[in-house]
Amino acid sequence: TNVRNAGDQLPRYVRVNTLKTTLEDVIDYLKREGFSYQGHANGIQDLSGLSKNAFICDLHLPNLLVFSEKTDFHDHYLYKAGHIILQDKASCLPAFLLNPPAGSHVIDACAAPGNKTSHLAALMGNKGKLFAFDLDAKRLSTMSTLLLRAGVTCHRLANQDFLKVDPLGADYKDVKYILLDPSCSGSGMVCLRDGSSEQPEDQAQTQEASRLQALSAFQQRCLSHALTFPQVQRVVYSTCSIHTEENEQVVAACLQQNPNFRLVRLLPHWPERGLSPHTHCLRASTTKTLTHGFFVAMFERQSNGSQAIL
Ligand code: SAM
């Protein structure tokens, strides 16, 4: 179908795992293998139409290489050795934007299979504490393998419902950063979308609407819970959904309930914004950013009295 094709036509993104190697070493390795290095991209248009053996550095994210849609690294040595992570560009945004410093205490609330966890660990230089939770034991076991391969050592995995994690627990008293990437409809994942259905149209629409309402309520609870950790300064919220119910509406409800937090204006040069009035947030899509559909918001605690001063 057309939708399936849209996914196949996206550039392939490769995140260099700085816990194991450097951008320069990966570029050299690939050049020696016959890939042609094109330097840094200047605009989004440079990311599409790359020839089969060409690659380029992304313009928004550091340590991110871009290849043609025909490139597949699943059998490549660099992937098997954990030197590179195969991760869509949009899904690299949350950890990059949260940017926890080395030594900090961080929660990845819904973490499996752990691509964002390993990205956080890389940004922290494996220094500090990275608490990762997930409800699904099977996904967590995949995650352990992935983190081992990626050389992550600063994490502590728990098969636990994030909503039941006690914000006042002694372990979390120094947590200043939370990444929240909860279950969502996945409507932004173009290769997973399938237009065909046996159901009558109106019945399917009603079911879809109630599914979105349930997801939206769950996402709001998770986000509100994240905002209750006593020392938390920044919470990044992301979904791979294109539905406003799971994105701007969740953000709006949480802002209203938590007047001590505000949105951080993210990447001013990013080409696609959250729907008005939430333009501080980012959206991503196959057409405007050449990625899967995605949404990111970042909440920041207002420092005491700053409301009065500003
Ligand atoms: N952040 C992950 C990554 O980048 O690899 C992807 C996370 S996926 C979108 C959402 C995850 O949330 C699923 O693995 C699901 O099992 C988990 N989950 C759902 N409800 C949860 C809850 N109440 N507490 C913790 N994890 C939950």
Coordinates of N, CA and C and ligand atoms in Angstrom, one line a residue, residues 87 91 108-117 133-137 139-140 143 146 158-165 179-184 218 222 238-240, ligand 1:
Q87 N 18.1 3.7 14.8 CA 17.1 4.5 15.5 C 16.6 5.6 14.7
S91 N 13.0 9.7 17.1 CA 13.1 9.0 18.4 C 14.4 9.3 19.1
D108 N 13.9 6.7 33.3 CA 13.2 6.4 32.0 C 12.0 5.6 32.3
A109 N 10.8 6.2 32.3 CA 9.6 5.7 32.9 C 9.0 4.5 32.2
C110 N 9.0 4.5 30.9 CA 8.5 3.4 30.1 C 9.5 3.0 29.1
A111 N 10.5 2.2 29.5 CA 11.8 2.2 28.8 C 12.0 1.2 27.7
A112 N 11.4 0.0 27.8 CA 11.7 -1.0 26.9 C 11.2 -0.7 25.4
P113 N 12.0 -1.1 24.4 CA 13.2 -1.9 24.4 C 14.5 -1.2 24.7
G114 N 14.5 0.1 25.0 CA 15.6 0.7 25.6 C 16.5 1.6 24.7
N115 N 16.1 1.9 23.5 CA 16.9 2.8 22.6 C 17.1 4.1 23.3
K116 N 16.1 4.7 23.9 CA 16.2 6.0 24.5 C 17.1 5.9 25.8
T117 N 16.9 4.7 26.5 CA 17.7 4.5 27.7 C 19.2 4.5 27.3
F133 N 12.1 1.7 34.0 CA 10.9 0.9 34.3 C 10.2 0.4 33.1
D134 N 9.7 -0.8 33.1 CA 8.7 -1.2 32.1 C 7.8 -2.3 32.7
L135 N 6.6 -2.3 32.3 CA 5.6 -3.3 32.7 C 5.8 -4.7 32.1
D136 N 6.4 -4.7 30.9 CA 6.4 -5.9 30.1 C 7.8 -6.6 30.2
A137 N 7.7 -7.8 30.9 CA 8.9 -8.5 31.2 C 9.7 -9.0 30.0
R139 N 9.7 -7.6 27.0 CA 10.4 -6.4 26.4 C 11.6 -6.0 27.2
L140 N 11.5 -6.2 28.5 CA 12.6 -5.9 29.4 C 13.8 -6.8 29.2
M143 N 15.6 -5.7 26.3 CA 16.2 -4.5 26.6 C 17.6 -4.8 27.3
L146 N 20.1 -5.5 24.7 CA 20.4 -4.3 24.0 C 21.4 -3.4 24.8
A158 N 13.8 -2.2 36.2 CA 12.8 -2.8 37.1 C 11.5 -3.1 36.3
N159 N 11.0 -4.3 36.5 CA 9.8 -4.7 35.9 C 8.6 -4.2 36.8
Q160 N 8.3 -2.9 36.6 CA 7.4 -2.2 37.5 C 6.5 -1.2 36.8
D161 N 5.3 -1.1 37.3 CA 4.4 -0.1 36.8 C 4.9 1.3 37.2
F162 N 5.2 2.2 36.3 CA 5.7 3.5 36.6 C 4.7 4.3 37.5
L163 N 3.4 4.0 37.3 CA 2.4 4.7 38.0 C 2.4 4.3 39.5
K164 N 3.1 3.2 39.8 CA 3.2 2.7 41.2 C 4.5 3.0 41.8
V165 N 5.4 3.7 41.1 CA 6.7 4.0 41.7 C 6.5 5.2 42.6
L179 N 12.4 11.0 31.5 CA 12.0 10.8 30.1 C 10.8 9.9 30.2
L180 N 9.7 10.4 29.6 CA 8.5 9.6 29.5 C 8.0 9.4 28.1
D181 N 8.1 8.1 27.7 CA 7.7 7.7 26.3 C 6.7 6.6 26.4
P182 N 5.5 6.9 26.9 CA 4.5 5.9 27.2 C 3.9 5.2 26.0
S183 N 3.2 4.1 26.2 CA 2.5 3.4 25.2 C 1.6 4.4 24.5
C184 N 1.5 4.3 23.2 CA 0.6 5.2 22.4 C 0.0 4.4 21.3
F218 N -4.4 7.6 30.1 CA -3.2 6.9 30.7 C -1.9 7.8 30.6
C222 N 0.4 9.3 33.6 CA 1.9 9.1 33.6 C 2.6 10.4 33.7
S238 N 7.1 12.2 25.1 CA 7.1 11.9 23.7 C 6.2 10.8 23.3
T239 N 5.7 10.8 22.1 CA 4.9 9.7 21.6 C 5.2 9.5 20.1
C240 N 5.0 8.3 19.6 CA 5.1 8.2 18.1 C 3.6 8.2 17.5
Ligands
SAM1 N1 11.2 4.3 25.3 C1 11.2 3.0 24.5 C2 12.4 3.0 23.6 O1 12.7 4.1 23.1 O2 12.9 2.0 23.2 C3 9.9 2.7 23.9 C4 8.7 2.7 24.9 S1 7.2 2.1 24.2 C5 6.6 3.4 23.3 C6 6.2 2.1 25.7 C7 6.5 1.1 26.7 O3 5.8 1.4 27.9 C8 6.2 -0.4 26.4 O4 7.4 -1.1 26.5 C9 5.2 -0.8 27.5 O5 5.5 -2.1 28.0 C10 5.6 0.2 28.6 N2 4.5 0.5 29.6 C11 3.2 0.6 29.4 N3 2.5 1.0 30.5 C12 3.5 1.1 31.5 C13 3.5 1.4 32.9 N4 2.3 1.7 33.5 N5 4.6 1.5 33.5 C14 5.8 1.2 32.9 N6 5.9 0.9 31.6 C15 4.7 0.8 30.9

